[in-house]
Amino acid sequence: MPTDSGKQNEMHRALNSLISTLLDSQKGFADIGEHLKEDTLKRYFLAESLKRASFRGDLEEVLHQNGVHDIKESGTTAGTLHRVWGDLKAKLGGGDHTLLETAEQGEDEAKKAYADALNQDLPLPVRQLVAEQQAHVLTSHDYVKSHRDALVSK
């Protein structure tokens, strides 16, 4: 059984990992949103970018309340490469379908990050916050996937 200090470290690692993933998501949604042609999707992606920034702020606040002030302010290397790849596809003429495929891949990573975090021994209020955010990420993933699939059937 982890000590209180061990549980705190476990929580800090889990939340820092989510914060990095959310930063990747925030940037990814904004980048893809700028390239989408369909206005409804463009608005959704830009709003989702803001939502991920809000989620990040909520998790950073939890860390601040727990005495952590050196919060990682960068995304993951994989997230950066994923955004560069998506940007390249957009510039090479990839349409909305290609951009939505890229977004769904990013959402798959976010889903995994949230599942990993919830597998940690988190204090109940933090677990509830992470679970609420995860529910939104799952809904967002399904929204992106359904719109991607709809573009294939057109």
Short mmCIF file of N, CA and C in Angstrom, two decimals:
data_model
loop_
_atom_site.label_atom_id
_atom_site.label_comp_id
_atom_site.label_asym_id
_atom_site.label_seq_id
_atom_site.Cartn_x
_atom_site.Cartn_y
_atom_site.Cartn_z
N MET A 1 0.86 -1.18 0.00
CA MET A 1 0.00 0.00 0.00
C MET A 1 0.90 1.24 0.00
N PRO A 2 0.68 2.15 -0.97
CA PRO A 2 1.52 3.35 -1.04
C PRO A 2 1.32 4.26 0.16
N THR A 3 2.40 4.93 0.57
CA THR A 3 2.31 5.92 1.65
C THR A 3 1.58 7.14 1.11
N ASP A 4 1.24 8.07 2.03
CA ASP A 4 0.60 9.31 1.59
C ASP A 4 1.47 10.05 0.59
N SER A 5 2.78 10.06 0.86
CA SER A 5 3.72 10.71 -0.05
C SER A 5 3.74 10.00 -1.40
N GLY A 6 3.70 8.67 -1.37
CA GLY A 6 3.66 7.89 -2.60
C GLY A 6 2.39 8.14 -3.39
N LYS A 7 1.26 8.25 -2.68
CA LYS A 7 -0.01 8.55 -3.35
C LYS A 7 0.02 9.94 -3.98
N GLN A 8 0.61 10.89 -3.27
CA GLN A 8 0.73 12.25 -3.81
C GLN A 8 1.56 12.25 -5.09
N ASN A 9 2.70 11.54 -5.05
CA ASN A 9 3.56 11.46 -6.23
C ASN A 9 2.84 10.78 -7.39
N GLU A 10 2.08 9.74 -7.08
CA GLU A 10 1.30 9.03 -8.10
C GLU A 10 0.29 9.98 -8.74
N MET A 11 -0.40 10.76 -7.90
CA MET A 11 -1.37 11.72 -8.40
C MET A 11 -0.67 12.79 -9.24
N HIS A 12 0.46 13.29 -8.76
CA HIS A 12 1.19 14.34 -9.51
C HIS A 12 1.59 13.83 -10.88
N ARG A 13 2.12 12.61 -10.93
CA ARG A 13 2.53 12.04 -12.23
C ARG A 13 1.33 11.88 -13.15
N ALA A 14 0.23 11.36 -12.62
CA ALA A 14 -0.97 11.13 -13.44
C ALA A 14 -1.51 12.45 -13.98
N LEU A 15 -1.58 13.47 -13.13
CA LEU A 15 -2.13 14.75 -13.57
C LEU A 15 -1.18 15.47 -14.53
N ASN A 16 0.12 15.39 -14.28
CA ASN A 16 1.08 15.99 -15.21
C ASN A 16 0.99 15.34 -16.58
N SER A 17 0.81 14.04 -16.60
CA SER A 17 0.66 13.34 -17.87
C SER A 17 -0.59 13.80 -18.60
N LEU A 18 -1.69 13.93 -17.87
CA LEU A 18 -2.93 14.43 -18.48
C LEU A 18 -2.77 15.86 -18.97
N ILE A 19 -2.09 16.69 -18.21
CA ILE A 19 -1.88 18.08 -18.61
C ILE A 19 -1.11 18.14 -19.93
N SER A 20 -0.09 17.31 -20.07
CA SER A 20 0.66 17.26 -21.33
C SER A 20 -0.24 16.81 -22.48
N THR A 21 -1.06 15.80 -22.23
CA THR A 21 -1.98 15.31 -23.25
C THR A 21 -3.00 16.38 -23.62
N LEU A 22 -3.50 17.09 -22.61
CA LEU A 22 -4.48 18.15 -22.87
C LEU A 22 -3.86 19.30 -23.66
N LEU A 23 -2.61 19.60 -23.40
CA LEU A 23 -1.94 20.63 -24.18
C LEU A 23 -1.82 20.19 -25.64
N ASP A 24 -1.47 18.92 -25.85
CA ASP A 24 -1.44 18.38 -27.21
C ASP A 24 -2.82 18.49 -27.86
N SER A 25 -3.86 18.11 -27.12
CA SER A 25 -5.23 18.17 -27.64
C SER A 25 -5.65 19.60 -27.96
N GLN A 26 -5.34 20.49 -27.05
CA GLN A 26 -5.69 21.91 -27.24
C GLN A 26 -5.08 22.43 -28.53
N LYS A 27 -3.79 22.20 -28.70
CA LYS A 27 -3.10 22.67 -29.91
C LYS A 27 -3.60 21.94 -31.14
N GLY A 28 -3.83 20.64 -31.03
CA GLY A 28 -4.30 19.85 -32.16
C GLY A 28 -5.66 20.30 -32.65
N PHE A 29 -6.60 20.50 -31.72
CA PHE A 29 -7.93 20.96 -32.11
C PHE A 29 -7.86 22.34 -32.78
N ALA A 30 -7.04 23.22 -32.24
CA ALA A 30 -6.91 24.56 -32.83
C ALA A 30 -6.30 24.47 -34.23
N ASP A 31 -5.22 23.69 -34.38
CA ASP A 31 -4.56 23.56 -35.68
C ASP A 31 -5.50 22.96 -36.72
N ILE A 32 -6.14 21.87 -36.37
CA ILE A 32 -7.05 21.22 -37.32
C ILE A 32 -8.25 22.11 -37.60
N GLY A 33 -8.77 22.76 -36.56
CA GLY A 33 -9.91 23.66 -36.75
C GLY A 33 -9.63 24.75 -37.76
N GLU A 34 -8.41 25.24 -37.78
CA GLU A 34 -8.04 26.29 -38.74
C GLU A 34 -8.07 25.78 -40.18
N HIS A 35 -7.83 24.48 -40.38
CA HIS A 35 -7.75 23.93 -41.73
C HIS A 35 -9.06 23.34 -42.23
N LEU A 36 -10.00 23.05 -41.33
CA LEU A 36 -11.27 22.45 -41.75
C LEU A 36 -12.04 23.41 -42.65
N LYS A 37 -12.73 22.84 -43.63
CA LYS A 37 -13.50 23.66 -44.56
C LYS A 37 -14.94 23.85 -44.09
N GLU A 38 -15.49 22.83 -43.45
CA GLU A 38 -16.89 22.86 -43.04
C GLU A 38 -17.02 23.71 -41.77
N ASP A 39 -17.87 24.74 -41.83
CA ASP A 39 -17.96 25.73 -40.74
C ASP A 39 -18.38 25.14 -39.40
N THR A 40 -19.34 24.22 -39.39
CA THR A 40 -19.79 23.64 -38.13
C THR A 40 -18.65 22.88 -37.45
N LEU A 41 -17.92 22.10 -38.23
CA LEU A 41 -16.77 21.37 -37.68
C LEU A 41 -15.69 22.34 -37.21
N LYS A 42 -15.44 23.36 -37.99
CA LYS A 42 -14.43 24.36 -37.63
C LYS A 42 -14.77 24.98 -36.27
N ARG A 43 -16.03 25.37 -36.08
CA ARG A 43 -16.45 25.96 -34.80
C ARG A 43 -16.32 24.96 -33.66
N TYR A 44 -16.72 23.71 -33.92
CA TYR A 44 -16.62 22.67 -32.89
C TYR A 44 -15.16 22.50 -32.46
N PHE A 45 -14.26 22.41 -33.42
CA PHE A 45 -12.86 22.18 -33.10
C PHE A 45 -12.26 23.34 -32.33
N LEU A 46 -12.59 24.54 -32.71
CA LEU A 46 -12.05 25.70 -31.99
C LEU A 46 -12.62 25.76 -30.57
N ALA A 47 -13.91 25.43 -30.41
CA ALA A 47 -14.50 25.39 -29.07
C ALA A 47 -13.89 24.26 -28.24
N GLU A 48 -13.63 23.14 -28.88
CA GLU A 48 -13.03 22.01 -28.16
C GLU A 48 -11.60 22.34 -27.70
N SER A 49 -10.89 23.12 -28.49
CA SER A 49 -9.56 23.57 -28.09
C SER A 49 -9.65 24.37 -26.79
N LEU A 50 -10.63 25.25 -26.71
CA LEU A 50 -10.83 26.05 -25.49
C LEU A 50 -11.23 25.16 -24.31
N LYS A 51 -12.04 24.14 -24.58
CA LYS A 51 -12.46 23.22 -23.53
C LYS A 51 -11.25 22.47 -22.95
N ARG A 52 -10.35 22.04 -23.83
CA ARG A 52 -9.15 21.33 -23.36
C ARG A 52 -8.27 22.26 -22.53
N ALA A 53 -8.21 23.53 -22.91
CA ALA A 53 -7.45 24.51 -22.11
C ALA A 53 -8.08 24.64 -20.72
N SER A 54 -9.40 24.64 -20.67
CA SER A 54 -10.11 24.73 -19.40
C SER A 54 -9.84 23.49 -18.54
N PHE A 55 -9.89 22.31 -19.17
CA PHE A 55 -9.59 21.07 -18.44
C PHE A 55 -8.17 21.13 -17.87
N ARG A 56 -7.24 21.60 -18.68
CA ARG A 56 -5.85 21.72 -18.25
C ARG A 56 -5.75 22.64 -17.04
N GLY A 57 -6.44 23.76 -17.10
CA GLY A 57 -6.45 24.70 -15.98
C GLY A 57 -7.00 24.09 -14.71
N ASP A 58 -8.05 23.28 -14.85
CA ASP A 58 -8.63 22.60 -13.68
C ASP A 58 -7.61 21.66 -13.03
N LEU A 59 -6.90 20.91 -13.85
CA LEU A 59 -5.91 19.97 -13.31
C LEU A 59 -4.71 20.70 -12.72
N GLU A 60 -4.30 21.78 -13.37
CA GLU A 60 -3.21 22.59 -12.82
C GLU A 60 -3.59 23.17 -11.46
N GLU A 61 -4.84 23.57 -11.32
CA GLU A 61 -5.32 24.10 -10.04
C GLU A 61 -5.23 23.04 -8.95
N VAL A 62 -5.59 21.80 -9.27
CA VAL A 62 -5.48 20.71 -8.29
C VAL A 62 -4.02 20.56 -7.86
N LEU A 63 -3.12 20.59 -8.81
CA LEU A 63 -1.70 20.47 -8.46
C LEU A 63 -1.23 21.64 -7.60
N HIS A 64 -1.65 22.86 -7.96
CA HIS A 64 -1.28 24.04 -7.15
C HIS A 64 -1.80 23.89 -5.72
N GLN A 65 -3.03 23.41 -5.57
CA GLN A 65 -3.62 23.22 -4.24
C GLN A 65 -2.85 22.18 -3.43
N ASN A 66 -2.16 21.30 -4.14
CA ASN A 66 -1.38 20.25 -3.47
C ASN A 66 0.10 20.59 -3.41
N GLY A 67 0.42 21.87 -3.59
CA GLY A 67 1.79 22.33 -3.41
C GLY A 67 2.72 22.15 -4.59
N VAL A 68 2.19 21.77 -5.73
CA VAL A 68 3.04 21.59 -6.92
C VAL A 68 2.98 22.87 -7.74
N HIS A 69 4.14 23.45 -7.99
CA HIS A 69 4.17 24.70 -8.75
C HIS A 69 5.01 24.61 -10.00
N ASP A 70 5.72 23.50 -10.17
CA ASP A 70 6.55 23.32 -11.37
C ASP A 70 5.83 22.39 -12.35
N ILE A 71 4.76 22.91 -12.92
CA ILE A 71 3.92 22.13 -13.82
C ILE A 71 4.50 22.19 -15.23
N LYS A 72 4.56 21.03 -15.84
CA LYS A 72 5.09 20.93 -17.20
C LYS A 72 4.20 21.71 -18.15
N GLU A 73 4.79 22.63 -18.89
CA GLU A 73 4.03 23.48 -19.82
C GLU A 73 4.28 23.12 -21.27
N SER A 74 4.58 21.86 -21.52
CA SER A 74 4.76 21.44 -22.91
C SER A 74 4.00 20.14 -23.11
N GLY A 75 3.65 19.90 -24.34
CA GLY A 75 2.97 18.66 -24.67
C GLY A 75 3.99 17.54 -24.79
N THR A 76 3.54 16.44 -25.34
CA THR A 76 4.41 15.29 -25.52
C THR A 76 5.11 15.36 -26.87
N THR A 77 6.21 14.66 -26.99
CA THR A 77 6.91 14.59 -28.27
C THR A 77 6.01 13.94 -29.31
N ALA A 78 5.32 12.87 -28.92
CA ALA A 78 4.41 12.20 -29.85
C ALA A 78 3.31 13.14 -30.31
N GLY A 79 2.79 13.95 -29.41
CA GLY A 79 1.75 14.91 -29.77
C GLY A 79 2.25 15.95 -30.74
N THR A 80 3.46 16.42 -30.52
CA THR A 80 4.05 17.40 -31.44
C THR A 80 4.23 16.80 -32.83
N LEU A 81 4.76 15.59 -32.89
CA LEU A 81 4.93 14.91 -34.18
C LEU A 81 3.59 14.68 -34.86
N HIS A 82 2.58 14.31 -34.08
CA HIS A 82 1.25 14.08 -34.62
C HIS A 82 0.69 15.36 -35.24
N ARG A 83 0.87 16.50 -34.56
CA ARG A 83 0.38 17.78 -35.10
C ARG A 83 1.13 18.17 -36.37
N VAL A 84 2.43 17.96 -36.39
CA VAL A 84 3.22 18.28 -37.58
C VAL A 84 2.76 17.42 -38.75
N TRP A 85 2.53 16.15 -38.49
CA TRP A 85 2.05 15.24 -39.53
C TRP A 85 0.67 15.69 -40.03
N GLY A 86 -0.22 16.04 -39.14
CA GLY A 86 -1.55 16.53 -39.53
C GLY A 86 -1.46 17.81 -40.33
N ASP A 87 -0.58 18.70 -39.93
CA ASP A 87 -0.39 19.97 -40.65
C ASP A 87 0.15 19.71 -42.05
N LEU A 88 1.07 18.78 -42.16
CA LEU A 88 1.63 18.42 -43.46
C LEU A 88 0.54 17.85 -44.37
N LYS A 89 -0.29 16.96 -43.82
CA LYS A 89 -1.38 16.38 -44.62
C LYS A 89 -2.33 17.48 -45.09
N ALA A 90 -2.63 18.44 -44.22
CA ALA A 90 -3.53 19.54 -44.59
C ALA A 90 -2.92 20.36 -45.72
N LYS A 91 -1.63 20.64 -45.61
CA LYS A 91 -0.96 21.47 -46.63
C LYS A 91 -0.82 20.73 -47.95
N LEU A 92 -0.79 19.41 -47.91
CA LEU A 92 -0.67 18.63 -49.13
C LEU A 92 -2.04 18.34 -49.76
N GLY A 93 -3.06 18.97 -49.23
CA GLY A 93 -4.38 18.86 -49.83
C GLY A 93 -5.31 17.86 -49.19
N GLY A 94 -4.96 17.37 -48.02
CA GLY A 94 -5.87 16.47 -47.32
C GLY A 94 -7.13 17.24 -46.96
N GLY A 95 -8.27 16.68 -47.27
CA GLY A 95 -9.53 17.35 -46.98
C GLY A 95 -9.97 17.12 -45.54
N ASP A 96 -11.21 17.48 -45.29
CA ASP A 96 -11.75 17.36 -43.93
C ASP A 96 -11.67 15.92 -43.43
N HIS A 97 -11.91 14.93 -44.31
CA HIS A 97 -11.85 13.53 -43.87
C HIS A 97 -10.47 13.19 -43.31
N THR A 98 -9.43 13.59 -44.01
CA THR A 98 -8.06 13.33 -43.56
C THR A 98 -7.78 14.03 -42.23
N LEU A 99 -8.25 15.26 -42.11
CA LEU A 99 -8.05 16.00 -40.86
C LEU A 99 -8.80 15.34 -39.71
N LEU A 100 -10.01 14.85 -39.98
CA LEU A 100 -10.78 14.18 -38.93
C LEU A 100 -10.14 12.86 -38.54
N GLU A 101 -9.54 12.16 -39.49
CA GLU A 101 -8.79 10.94 -39.15
C GLU A 101 -7.65 11.27 -38.18
N THR A 102 -6.94 12.33 -38.49
CA THR A 102 -5.84 12.76 -37.63
C THR A 102 -6.35 13.13 -36.24
N ALA A 103 -7.47 13.84 -36.20
CA ALA A 103 -8.05 14.23 -34.91
C ALA A 103 -8.48 13.01 -34.11
N GLU A 104 -9.07 12.03 -34.79
CA GLU A 104 -9.52 10.83 -34.08
C GLU A 104 -8.32 10.09 -33.48
N GLN A 105 -7.23 10.04 -34.21
CA GLN A 105 -6.03 9.40 -33.67
C GLN A 105 -5.56 10.12 -32.40
N GLY A 106 -5.61 11.44 -32.43
CA GLY A 106 -5.26 12.21 -31.24
C GLY A 106 -6.21 11.94 -30.08
N GLU A 107 -7.49 11.81 -30.40
CA GLU A 107 -8.48 11.51 -29.36
C GLU A 107 -8.27 10.11 -28.79
N ASP A 108 -7.81 9.17 -29.62
CA ASP A 108 -7.48 7.84 -29.10
C ASP A 108 -6.39 7.94 -28.04
N GLU A 109 -5.40 8.79 -28.28
CA GLU A 109 -4.34 9.00 -27.29
C GLU A 109 -4.89 9.63 -26.01
N ALA A 110 -5.80 10.58 -26.17
CA ALA A 110 -6.41 11.21 -24.99
C ALA A 110 -7.22 10.19 -24.19
N LYS A 111 -7.98 9.34 -24.89
CA LYS A 111 -8.74 8.30 -24.20
C LYS A 111 -7.81 7.40 -23.38
N LYS A 112 -6.70 7.02 -23.97
CA LYS A 112 -5.73 6.16 -23.28
C LYS A 112 -5.15 6.88 -22.06
N ALA A 113 -4.81 8.15 -22.22
CA ALA A 113 -4.24 8.91 -21.10
C ALA A 113 -5.21 8.99 -19.93
N TYR A 114 -6.49 9.21 -20.23
CA TYR A 114 -7.48 9.27 -19.15
C TYR A 114 -7.69 7.90 -18.50
N ALA A 115 -7.72 6.84 -19.30
CA ALA A 115 -7.86 5.50 -18.73
C ALA A 115 -6.66 5.19 -17.83
N ASP A 116 -5.46 5.54 -18.29
CA ASP A 116 -4.26 5.32 -17.47
C ASP A 116 -4.34 6.10 -16.15
N ALA A 117 -4.78 7.34 -16.22
CA ALA A 117 -4.89 8.16 -15.01
C ALA A 117 -5.89 7.56 -14.03
N LEU A 118 -7.00 7.08 -14.56
CA LEU A 118 -8.03 6.52 -13.67
C LEU A 118 -7.63 5.15 -13.11
N ASN A 119 -6.58 4.56 -13.65
CA ASN A 119 -6.05 3.32 -13.08
C ASN A 119 -5.14 3.59 -11.89
N GLN A 120 -4.86 4.86 -11.62
CA GLN A 120 -4.01 5.25 -10.49
C GLN A 120 -4.88 5.43 -9.24
N ASP A 121 -4.23 5.43 -8.11
CA ASP A 121 -4.92 5.61 -6.83
C ASP A 121 -5.07 7.11 -6.56
N LEU A 122 -6.13 7.70 -7.12
CA LEU A 122 -6.37 9.14 -7.00
C LEU A 122 -7.34 9.42 -5.86
N PRO A 123 -7.17 10.54 -5.16
CA PRO A 123 -8.17 10.94 -4.16
C PRO A 123 -9.54 11.10 -4.84
N LEU A 124 -10.60 10.83 -4.11
CA LEU A 124 -11.94 10.82 -4.68
C LEU A 124 -12.29 12.10 -5.45
N PRO A 125 -12.08 13.30 -4.90
CA PRO A 125 -12.45 14.50 -5.66
C PRO A 125 -11.68 14.62 -6.98
N VAL A 126 -10.41 14.22 -6.96
CA VAL A 126 -9.59 14.27 -8.18
C VAL A 126 -10.08 13.21 -9.17
N ARG A 127 -10.38 12.03 -8.66
CA ARG A 127 -10.90 10.95 -9.51
C ARG A 127 -12.20 11.39 -10.18
N GLN A 128 -13.07 12.05 -9.43
CA GLN A 128 -14.34 12.52 -10.01
C GLN A 128 -14.10 13.55 -11.11
N LEU A 129 -13.18 14.48 -10.88
CA LEU A 129 -12.85 15.48 -11.89
C LEU A 129 -12.31 14.82 -13.15
N VAL A 130 -11.38 13.90 -12.98
CA VAL A 130 -10.77 13.21 -14.12
C VAL A 130 -11.83 12.38 -14.86
N ALA A 131 -12.72 11.73 -14.12
CA ALA A 131 -13.79 10.94 -14.75
C ALA A 131 -14.75 11.82 -15.54
N GLU A 132 -15.07 13.00 -15.02
CA GLU A 132 -15.94 13.94 -15.76
C GLU A 132 -15.26 14.39 -17.04
N GLN A 133 -13.98 14.71 -16.95
CA GLN A 133 -13.25 15.11 -18.15
C GLN A 133 -13.18 13.96 -19.14
N GLN A 134 -12.95 12.75 -18.63
CA GLN A 134 -12.87 11.59 -19.51
C GLN A 134 -14.19 11.39 -20.27
N ALA A 135 -15.32 11.56 -19.58
CA ALA A 135 -16.62 11.41 -20.24
C ALA A 135 -16.74 12.39 -21.41
N HIS A 136 -16.27 13.60 -21.22
CA HIS A 136 -16.32 14.59 -22.30
C HIS A 136 -15.40 14.17 -23.46
N VAL A 137 -14.21 13.69 -23.13
CA VAL A 137 -13.26 13.25 -24.16
C VAL A 137 -13.85 12.09 -24.96
N LEU A 138 -14.51 11.16 -24.30
CA LEU A 138 -15.13 10.03 -25.00
C LEU A 138 -16.23 10.51 -25.94
N THR A 139 -17.04 11.46 -25.48
CA THR A 139 -18.09 12.03 -26.33
C THR A 139 -17.48 12.76 -27.52
N SER A 140 -16.43 13.50 -27.28
CA SER A 140 -15.75 14.22 -28.35
C SER A 140 -15.17 13.25 -29.37
N HIS A 141 -14.55 12.18 -28.89
CA HIS A 141 -14.00 11.16 -29.79
C HIS A 141 -15.10 10.63 -30.70
N ASP A 142 -16.24 10.29 -30.11
CA ASP A 142 -17.35 9.73 -30.89
C ASP A 142 -17.88 10.74 -31.90
N TYR A 143 -17.93 12.01 -31.52
CA TYR A 143 -18.38 13.08 -32.43
C TYR A 143 -17.43 13.17 -33.63
N VAL A 144 -16.15 13.21 -33.36
CA VAL A 144 -15.16 13.30 -34.44
C VAL A 144 -15.25 12.08 -35.34
N LYS A 145 -15.34 10.90 -34.73
CA LYS A 145 -15.42 9.65 -35.50
C LYS A 145 -16.67 9.61 -36.36
N SER A 146 -17.81 10.00 -35.82
CA SER A 146 -19.05 9.95 -36.60
C SER A 146 -19.00 10.92 -37.77
N HIS A 147 -18.40 12.08 -37.58
CA HIS A 147 -18.28 13.03 -38.69
C HIS A 147 -17.26 12.55 -39.72
N ARG A 148 -16.22 11.91 -39.27
CA ARG A 148 -15.25 11.32 -40.20
C ARG A 148 -15.94 10.25 -41.04
N ASP A 149 -16.70 9.37 -40.38
CA ASP A 149 -17.41 8.30 -41.09
C ASP A 149 -18.45 8.85 -42.05
N ALA A 150 -19.11 9.94 -41.66
CA ALA A 150 -20.13 10.55 -42.52
C ALA A 150 -19.49 11.10 -43.80
N LEU A 151 -18.28 11.60 -43.71
CA LEU A 151 -17.60 12.12 -44.90
C LEU A 151 -17.21 11.00 -45.86
N VAL A 152 -16.96 9.80 -45.33
CA VAL A 152 -16.64 8.66 -46.18
C VAL A 152 -17.86 8.24 -46.98
N SER A 153 -19.03 8.29 -46.36
CA SER A 153 -20.26 7.81 -47.01
C SER A 153 -20.83 8.81 -48.01
N LYS A 154 -20.26 10.01 -48.08
CA LYS A 154 -20.77 11.01 -49.03
C LYS A 154 -20.24 10.75 -50.41
#
